[in-house]
Amino acid sequence: DSGVTQTPKHLITATGQRVTLRCSPRSGDLSVYWYQQSLDQGLQFLIHYYNGEERAKGNILERFSAQQFPDLHSELNLSSLELGDSALYFCASSPVPRGTEAFFGQGTRLTVV
Amino acid sequence: AQSVTQLDSQVPVFEEAPVELRCNYSSSVSVYLFWYVQYPNQGLQLLLKYLSGSTLVKGINGFEAEFNKSQTSFHLRKPSVHISDTAEYFCAVSDPQGAQKLVFGQGTRLTINP
């Protein structure tokens, strides 16, 4: 158990809908990262937050957004969902802004039908 | 930009045999290097990491890796594998000074046969 909690574990939704994925980092970790894992793209970095502030952005679509709250949990919002958004979404946390090690959650498997 | 190439998408080996999973990276700056393992239906677990210092890095579960700067490689090795090592293995790189993200390779599926 990495100490990173992601909910829900599975999510099935229809095209055009909006979903929110939630991540609770390890106790004391200020950095939260979001990654997408899909069969065609592999593991791709989406976005990084440190202590509530956005620090880096990767291949994140405009339909996706994220935030980190004062209690350090983070949410990834995916809207206008398309079939191609079906993937495993991972959250990872680390104690410092420049990660020398990231601890991954179990992921949320999103299926868009 | 950084990139990682894992040279084998699948590696089948027999139990108790040695294994090497190959990883090459491309970067114009110094790097941190990582190997993660993903067991079926689970998240990613860190096996080992190279930040600086000794080029031979030992990790969990008997794995080790060697950083070779001249060949821009970070191959993962284990002298004797077990059935429980069956999993997907990911090599990753990050920039110590730049964006705080991991760039992953496409993964190597290690299958251990009895």
CSV table of C-alpha atoms in Angstrom, one decimal:
chain,number,residue,atom,x,y,z
A,1,ASP,CA,0.0,0.0,0.0
A,2,SER,CA,1.6,3.3,-1.2
A,3,GLY,CA,-0.6,5.5,1.0
A,4,VAL,CA,-2.1,7.2,-2.0
A,5,THR,CA,-5.8,6.8,-2.3
A,6,GLN,CA,-7.8,7.1,-5.4
A,7,THR,CA,-11.6,7.0,-5.8
A,8,PRO,CA,-13.5,5.6,-7.5
A,9,LYS,CA,-11.6,2.5,-8.6
A,10,HIS,CA,-13.8,2.0,-11.6
A,11,LEU,CA,-16.1,4.4,-13.5
A,12,ILE,CA,-18.3,3.7,-16.5
A,13,THR,CA,-19.9,6.7,-18.2
A,14,ALA,CA,-21.3,7.8,-21.5
A,15,THR,CA,-19.8,10.0,-24.1
A,16,GLY,CA,-20.4,13.7,-23.5
A,17,GLN,CA,-20.6,13.3,-19.8
A,18,ARG,CA,-18.4,14.8,-17.1
A,19,VAL,CA,-16.6,12.9,-14.3
A,20,THR,CA,-14.4,13.8,-11.3
A,21,LEU,CA,-11.6,11.6,-10.1
A,22,ARG,CA,-10.3,12.1,-6.6
A,23,CYS,CA,-6.9,11.6,-5.1
A,24,SER,CA,-5.7,11.7,-1.5
A,25,PRO,CA,-1.9,11.9,-1.3
A,26,ARG,CA,0.3,10.3,1.3
A,27,SER,CA,0.2,12.0,4.6
A,28,GLY,CA,2.5,15.0,4.5
A,29,ASP,CA,3.1,14.9,0.7
A,30,LEU,CA,2.6,18.3,-0.9
A,31,SER,CA,3.0,17.3,-4.5
A,32,VAL,CA,0.4,15.6,-6.5
A,33,TYR,CA,0.8,14.3,-10.1
A,34,TRP,CA,-1.8,13.0,-12.5
A,35,TYR,CA,-0.9,10.5,-15.2
A,36,GLN,CA,-3.0,8.7,-17.9
A,37,GLN,CA,-2.2,5.2,-19.0
A,38,SER,CA,-3.8,4.0,-22.2
A,39,LEU,CA,-2.9,1.2,-24.6
A,40,ASP,CA,-2.0,3.5,-27.5
A,41,GLN,CA,-0.3,6.3,-25.6
A,42,GLY,CA,1.3,4.5,-22.7
A,43,LEU,CA,1.9,6.4,-19.5
A,44,GLN,CA,1.5,10.1,-20.0
A,45,PHE,CA,2.0,12.9,-17.5
A,46,LEU,CA,-1.0,15.2,-17.3
A,47,ILE,CA,-0.4,17.8,-14.6
A,48,HIS,CA,1.5,18.5,-11.3
A,49,TYR,CA,0.4,20.5,-8.3
A,50,TYR,CA,2.4,21.5,-5.3
A,51,ASN,CA,0.8,22.8,-2.2
A,52,GLY,CA,-2.2,24.0,-4.1
A,53,GLU,CA,-0.4,25.6,-7.0
A,54,GLU,CA,-0.1,24.3,-10.5
A,55,ARG,CA,3.6,23.6,-11.2
A,56,ALA,CA,3.8,21.8,-14.6
A,57,LYS,CA,1.4,20.8,-17.3
A,58,GLY,CA,1.9,17.9,-19.7
A,59,ASN,CA,-0.3,16.5,-22.5
A,60,ILE,CA,-3.6,17.5,-20.8
A,61,LEU,CA,-6.5,18.2,-23.0
A,62,GLU,CA,-8.5,21.4,-22.6
A,63,ARG,CA,-11.5,19.4,-21.6
A,64,PHE,CA,-9.6,18.2,-18.6
A,65,SER,CA,-8.8,20.3,-15.5
A,66,ALA,CA,-7.5,19.6,-12.1
A,67,GLN,CA,-7.0,21.3,-8.8
A,68,GLN,CA,-5.5,20.7,-5.4
A,69,PHE,CA,-7.4,21.8,-2.3
A,70,PRO,CA,-6.1,23.2,1.0
A,71,ASP,CA,-6.3,19.8,2.6
A,72,LEU,CA,-4.0,18.7,-0.3
A,73,HIS,CA,-6.3,16.2,-1.9
A,74,SER,CA,-6.7,16.7,-5.6
A,75,GLU,CA,-9.4,16.2,-8.2
A,76,LEU,CA,-9.1,15.6,-11.9
A,77,ASN,CA,-12.2,16.7,-13.9
A,78,LEU,CA,-12.8,15.3,-17.3
A,79,SER,CA,-15.6,16.7,-19.4
A,80,SER,CA,-17.2,16.2,-22.8
A,81,LEU,CA,-15.9,12.7,-22.6
A,82,GLU,CA,-15.0,10.8,-25.7
A,83,LEU,CA,-14.4,7.1,-26.3
A,84,GLY,CA,-10.7,7.8,-26.5
A,85,ASP,CA,-10.6,9.1,-23.0
A,86,SER,CA,-11.1,5.5,-21.7
A,87,ALA,CA,-7.9,4.8,-19.7
A,88,LEU,CA,-6.4,4.2,-16.3
A,89,TYR,CA,-5.8,7.5,-14.5
A,90,PHE,CA,-3.1,7.5,-11.8
A,91,CYS,CA,-2.4,9.9,-9.1
A,92,ALA,CA,1.0,10.0,-7.5
A,93,SER,CA,2.4,12.0,-4.6
A,94,SER,CA,5.8,13.1,-3.3
A,95,PRO,CA,6.9,15.2,-0.4
A,96,VAL,CA,8.8,17.8,-2.3
A,97,PRO,CA,8.2,19.8,-5.5
A,98,ARG,CA,11.1,18.3,-7.4
A,99,GLY,CA,10.3,14.7,-7.2
A,100,THR,CA,13.0,12.2,-6.5
A,101,GLU,CA,10.4,9.6,-5.9
A,102,ALA,CA,6.7,9.4,-6.6
A,103,PHE,CA,4.3,7.1,-4.9
A,104,PHE,CA,1.4,5.9,-7.0
A,105,GLY,CA,-2.2,5.1,-6.2
A,106,GLN,CA,-4.0,2.1,-7.6
A,107,GLY,CA,-5.6,4.2,-10.3
A,108,THR,CA,-9.1,4.9,-11.5
A,109,ARG,CA,-10.2,2.9,-14.6
A,110,LEU,CA,-12.4,5.0,-16.7
A,111,THR,CA,-14.5,3.4,-19.4
A,112,VAL,CA,-16.4,5.7,-21.7
A,113,VAL,CA,-19.2,4.0,-23.7
B,1,ALA,CA,12.9,17.0,-24.5
B,2,GLN,CA,13.4,13.7,-22.7
B,3,SER,CA,12.4,10.3,-24.0
B,4,VAL,CA,12.8,6.7,-22.9
B,5,THR,CA,13.0,3.6,-25.1
B,6,GLN,CA,12.4,0.2,-23.7
B,7,LEU,CA,13.9,-2.1,-26.2
B,8,ASP,CA,11.7,-5.2,-25.6
B,9,SER,CA,8.0,-5.1,-25.3
B,10,GLN,CA,7.9,-8.7,-24.0
B,11,VAL,CA,10.5,-10.8,-22.3
B,12,PRO,CA,9.7,-14.5,-21.5
B,13,VAL,CA,12.1,-16.3,-19.2
B,14,PHE,CA,12.1,-19.5,-17.2
B,15,GLU,CA,11.9,-19.5,-13.4
B,16,GLU,CA,15.3,-19.1,-11.7
B,17,ALA,CA,16.9,-17.8,-14.8
B,18,PRO,CA,18.6,-14.4,-15.0
B,19,VAL,CA,16.8,-11.5,-16.7
B,20,GLU,CA,17.8,-8.2,-18.1
B,21,LEU,CA,15.3,-5.6,-19.2
B,22,ARG,CA,16.8,-2.9,-21.4
B,23,CYS,CA,16.2,0.8,-21.2
B,24,ASN,CA,17.8,3.7,-23.1
B,25,TYR,CA,17.0,7.3,-22.6
B,26,SER,CA,17.6,10.5,-24.4
B,27,SER,CA,18.2,13.8,-22.6
B,28,SER,CA,20.2,17.0,-23.2
B,29,VAL,CA,20.5,17.4,-19.4
B,30,SER,CA,21.4,15.4,-16.4
B,31,VAL,CA,18.7,12.9,-15.4
B,32,TYR,CA,17.1,11.0,-12.6
B,33,LEU,CA,16.3,7.4,-13.6
B,34,PHE,CA,13.7,5.1,-12.2
B,35,TRP,CA,12.3,1.6,-12.7
B,36,TYR,CA,8.7,0.9,-11.7
B,37,VAL,CA,6.8,-2.3,-11.6
B,38,GLN,CA,3.1,-2.7,-12.2
B,39,TYR,CA,1.4,-6.0,-11.1
B,40,PRO,CA,-1.9,-6.9,-12.7
B,41,ASN,CA,-4.7,-4.5,-11.7
B,42,GLN,CA,-2.4,-2.5,-9.4
B,43,GLY,CA,-0.6,0.8,-9.4
B,44,LEU,CA,3.0,1.5,-10.0
B,45,GLN,CA,5.6,0.5,-7.4
B,46,LEU,CA,9.1,1.9,-7.3
B,47,LEU,CA,11.7,-0.8,-7.7
B,48,LEU,CA,14.8,1.4,-7.7
B,49,LYS,CA,16.1,4.9,-8.6
B,50,TYR,CA,19.3,6.5,-9.7
B,51,LEU,CA,19.8,10.1,-8.6
B,52,SER,CA,23.6,10.4,-8.3
B,53,GLY,CA,26.6,8.7,-7.0
B,54,SER,CA,27.3,5.0,-7.6
B,55,THR,CA,26.2,3.8,-11.0
B,56,LEU,CA,25.0,0.4,-9.7
B,57,VAL,CA,21.7,0.8,-7.9
B,58,LYS,CA,20.1,-1.9,-5.8
B,59,GLY,CA,16.4,-2.1,-5.4
B,60,ILE,CA,13.7,-4.2,-3.9
B,61,ASN,CA,12.9,-7.8,-4.6
B,62,GLY,CA,16.5,-8.5,-5.7
B,63,PHE,CA,16.6,-6.2,-8.7
B,64,GLU,CA,19.5,-3.9,-9.6
B,65,ALA,CA,20.2,-1.5,-12.4
B,66,GLU,CA,23.3,0.1,-13.8
B,67,PHE,CA,23.5,3.6,-15.0
B,68,ASN,CA,25.7,4.0,-18.1
B,69,LYS,CA,26.0,7.7,-19.0
B,70,SER,CA,28.1,7.1,-22.2
B,71,GLN,CA,25.5,4.6,-23.5
B,72,THR,CA,22.6,6.5,-22.0
B,73,SER,CA,21.3,3.3,-20.6
B,74,PHE,CA,19.7,2.1,-17.4
B,75,HIS,CA,19.2,-1.7,-17.7
B,76,LEU,CA,17.4,-3.6,-15.0
B,77,ARG,CA,18.7,-7.0,-14.0
B,78,LYS,CA,17.9,-9.9,-11.6
B,79,PRO,CA,20.1,-12.9,-11.3
B,80,SER,CA,17.2,-15.4,-10.6
B,81,VAL,CA,13.6,-14.6,-11.2
B,82,HIS,CA,10.5,-16.1,-9.6
B,83,ILE,CA,6.9,-16.6,-10.8
B,84,SER,CA,5.9,-13.6,-8.6
B,85,ASP,CA,8.1,-11.3,-10.8
B,86,THR,CA,5.6,-11.6,-13.6
B,87,ALA,CA,4.5,-8.0,-14.2
B,88,GLU,CA,4.9,-5.0,-16.4
B,89,TYR,CA,8.1,-3.0,-15.9
B,90,PHE,CA,8.5,0.7,-16.7
B,91,CYS,CA,11.7,2.7,-17.0
B,92,ALA,CA,11.3,6.4,-16.4
B,93,VAL,CA,13.4,9.6,-16.5
B,94,SER,CA,13.0,13.0,-15.0
B,95,ASP,CA,14.9,16.3,-15.1
B,96,PRO,CA,16.3,17.2,-11.7
B,97,GLN,CA,16.2,20.9,-12.5
B,98,GLY,CA,13.2,21.2,-14.8
B,99,ALA,CA,9.6,20.1,-15.0
B,100,GLN,CA,8.5,17.8,-12.2
B,101,LYS,CA,7.3,14.9,-14.2
B,102,LEU,CA,8.2,11.4,-15.1
B,103,VAL,CA,8.7,10.4,-18.7
B,104,PHE,CA,8.0,6.7,-19.1
B,105,GLY,CA,9.0,4.1,-21.6
B,106,GLN,CA,6.3,1.9,-23.2
B,107,GLY,CA,6.9,-0.9,-20.7
B,108,THR,CA,8.2,-4.4,-20.9
B,109,ARG,CA,6.0,-7.3,-20.0
B,110,LEU,CA,8.0,-9.9,-18.1
B,111,THR,CA,6.5,-13.4,-18.1
B,112,ILE,CA,8.0,-16.1,-16.0
B,113,ASN,CA,7.4,-19.6,-17.1
B,114,PRO,CA,7.8,-22.6,-14.7
